[in-house]
Amino acid sequence: MHSFDAEWAQLKRGSGGGASMSLASASPGGGGNDDLKNDKAVWSRAGSDVAAVAVNVRKALGQLESRQKGATITGVESAGAQRELYASWKRYLEGVAGRCSSLQGPLERAGKDQYANDHDIGEDLQRVTKKYVDTPATGGSSSGGR
């Protein structure tokens, strides 16, 4: 898996499959090329869509939490496994909702302000990347469980 910086640089170089990618504001004359059109409505929609994902994930988490309240059996191995699974999913869903919420602002600002350049967009997205490190592979941690 590549880091955001590496993927972003690769996209800007155009080595992702032939077509290059740059915002109009990234060119010296501000005109850019015709590969990518910067559309305010698309950025704004992306921001509102990612916010809707956060809302839906939080709703699902609320339902998961309310259904977990009755699962307090002790002394049964499957009950312990279920509690561990619940804690894992709760942590995961909280992270997904948080990441979506963090992305909403930068995406909407990209549309509203039509960012000055790629660097500004990259900085905002890099802050989100640093805050929300990629989720470990499915199957739990190798530290013997948490």
C-alpha positions as a Python dict, from the first residue, in 0.01 Angstrom:
ca = {
    (1, 'M'): (0, 0, 0),
    (2, 'H'): (135, 342, -94),
    (3, 'S'): (126, 647, 127),
    (4, 'F'): (-95, 938, 30),
    (5, 'D'): (210, 1145, -70),
    (6, 'A'): (338, 874, -304),
    (7, 'E'): (-2, 819, -463),
    (8, 'W'): (-61, 1193, -500),
    (9, 'A'): (280, 1243, -663),
    (10, 'Q'): (214, 951, -898),
    (11, 'L'): (-121, 1096, -1003),
    (12, 'K'): (31, 1439, -1063),
    (13, 'R'): (309, 1283, -1275),
    (14, 'G'): (48, 1106, -1481),
    (15, 'S'): (198, 762, -1435),
    (16, 'G'): (-130, 608, -1329),
    (17, 'G'): (-236, 496, -1674),
    (18, 'G'): (-164, 759, -1933),
    (19, 'A'): (-379, 1062, -1847),
    (20, 'S'): (-222, 1322, -1624),
    (21, 'M'): (-402, 1495, -1344),
    (22, 'S'): (-366, 1853, -1230),
    (23, 'L'): (-597, 2126, -1120),
    (24, 'A'): (-630, 2428, -1342),
    (25, 'S'): (-480, 2642, -1065),
    (26, 'A'): (-166, 2425, -1058),
    (27, 'S'): (-44, 2548, -1398),
    (28, 'P'): (175, 2858, -1421),
    (29, 'G'): (-85, 3049, -1622),
    (30, 'G'): (-373, 2917, -1416),
    (31, 'G'): (-528, 2757, -1723),
    (32, 'G'): (-423, 2399, -1662),
    (33, 'N'): (-492, 2132, -1917),
    (34, 'D'): (-819, 1984, -2031),
    (35, 'D'): (-781, 1643, -1855),
    (36, 'L'): (-954, 1747, -1535),
    (37, 'K'): (-1226, 2005, -1488),
    (38, 'N'): (-1249, 2151, -1139),
    (39, 'D'): (-1621, 2165, -1070),
    (40, 'K'): (-1740, 2338, -753),
    (41, 'A'): (-2062, 2135, -741),
    (42, 'V'): (-1873, 1804, -757),
    (43, 'W'): (-1646, 1896, -465),
    (44, 'S'): (-1942, 2019, -261),
    (45, 'R'): (-2140, 1703, -336),
    (46, 'A'): (-1844, 1488, -234),
    (47, 'G'): (-1830, 1675, 98),
    (48, 'S'): (-2200, 1632, 166),
    (49, 'D'): (-2194, 1266, 58),
    (50, 'V'): (-1906, 1183, 291),
    (51, 'A'): (-2092, 1362, 574),
    (52, 'A'): (-2397, 1145, 502),
    (53, 'V'): (-2179, 835, 531),
    (54, 'A'): (-2063, 954, 875),
    (55, 'V'): (-2426, 1005, 985),
    (56, 'N'): (-2528, 659, 864),
    (57, 'V'): (-2229, 490, 1027),
    (58, 'R'): (-2309, 664, 1357),
    (59, 'K'): (-2671, 543, 1330),
    (60, 'A'): (-2547, 187, 1273),
    (61, 'L'): (-2313, 222, 1569),
    (62, 'G'): (-2603, 339, 1786),
    (63, 'Q'): (-2805, 34, 1687),
    (64, 'L'): (-2509, -193, 1753),
    (65, 'E'): (-2463, -37, 2099),
    (66, 'S'): (-2832, -67, 2193),
    (67, 'R'): (-2842, -433, 2092),
    (68, 'Q'): (-2521, -504, 2280),
    (69, 'K'): (-2670, -394, 2614),
    (70, 'G'): (-2853, -724, 2665),
    (71, 'A'): (-2549, -938, 2586),
    (72, 'T'): (-2397, -965, 2932),
    (73, 'I'): (-2366, -1341, 2971),
    (74, 'T'): (-2044, -1442, 3145),
    (75, 'G'): (-1860, -1770, 3170),
    (76, 'V'): (-1942, -1872, 2814),
    (77, 'E'): (-1658, -1866, 2565),
    (78, 'S'): (-1879, -1745, 2279),
    (79, 'A'): (-2002, -1453, 2493),
    (80, 'G'): (-1643, -1341, 2547),
    (81, 'A'): (-1571, -1366, 2176),
    (82, 'Q'): (-1887, -1168, 2101),
    (83, 'R'): (-1781, -889, 2343),
    (84, 'E'): (-1437, -875, 2180),
    (85, 'L'): (-1594, -859, 1834),
    (86, 'Y'): (-1830, -585, 1947),
    (87, 'A'): (-1542, -376, 2088),
    (88, 'S'): (-1350, -421, 1763),
    (89, 'W'): (-1644, -313, 1545),
    (90, 'K'): (-1723, -19, 1772),
    (91, 'R'): (-1364, 106, 1742),
    (92, 'Y'): (-1369, 51, 1365),
    (93, 'L'): (-1702, 229, 1308),
    (94, 'E'): (-1600, 522, 1526),
    (95, 'G'): (-1286, 555, 1312),
    (96, 'V'): (-1483, 541, 986),
    (97, 'A'): (-1728, 806, 1107),
    (98, 'G'): (-1444, 1025, 1231),
    (99, 'R'): (-1253, 997, 906),
    (100, 'C'): (-1562, 1086, 704),
    (101, 'S'): (-1632, 1386, 925),
    (102, 'S'): (-1270, 1500, 890),
    (103, 'L'): (-1287, 1476, 510),
    (104, 'Q'): (-1610, 1674, 481),
    (105, 'G'): (-1453, 2015, 547),
    (106, 'P'): (-1157, 1987, 308),
    (107, 'L'): (-1379, 1853, 28),
    (108, 'E'): (-1636, 2129, 70),
    (109, 'R'): (-1364, 2396, 93),
    (110, 'A'): (-1210, 2263, -227),
    (111, 'G'): (-1540, 2341, -399),
    (112, 'K'): (-1621, 2662, -217),
    (113, 'D'): (-1281, 2824, -232),
    (114, 'Q'): (-1154, 2644, -542),
    (115, 'Y'): (-827, 2603, -349),
    (116, 'A'): (-529, 2805, -458),
    (117, 'N'): (-341, 2496, -571),
    (118, 'D'): (-276, 2125, -530),
    (119, 'H'): (-52, 2191, -230),
    (120, 'D'): (-339, 2330, -22),
    (121, 'I'): (-560, 2032, -100),
    (122, 'G'): (-275, 1791, -27),
    (123, 'E'): (-205, 1953, 311),
    (124, 'D'): (-568, 1921, 422),
    (125, 'L'): (-590, 1559, 313),
    (126, 'Q'): (-251, 1481, 468),
    (127, 'R'): (-381, 1605, 805),
    (128, 'V'): (-668, 1356, 777),
    (129, 'T'): (-425, 1079, 673),
    (130, 'K'): (-205, 1144, 978),
    (131, 'K'): (-501, 1146, 1215),
    (132, 'Y'): (-659, 829, 1077),
    (133, 'V'): (-394, 568, 1007),
    (134, 'D'): (-515, 287, 782),
    (135, 'T'): (-703, 11, 955),
    (136, 'P'): (-502, -306, 1022),
    (137, 'A'): (-581, -612, 813),
    (138, 'T'): (-886, -818, 898),
    (139, 'G'): (-825, -1084, 1159),
    (140, 'G'): (-724, -871, 1455),
    (141, 'S'): (-389, -774, 1588),
    (142, 'S'): (-85, -996, 1617),
    (143, 'S'): (-35, -885, 1979),
    (144, 'G'): (-249, -1167, 2115),
    (145, 'G'): (-574, -972, 2132),
    (146, 'R'): (-670, -653, 2304),
}
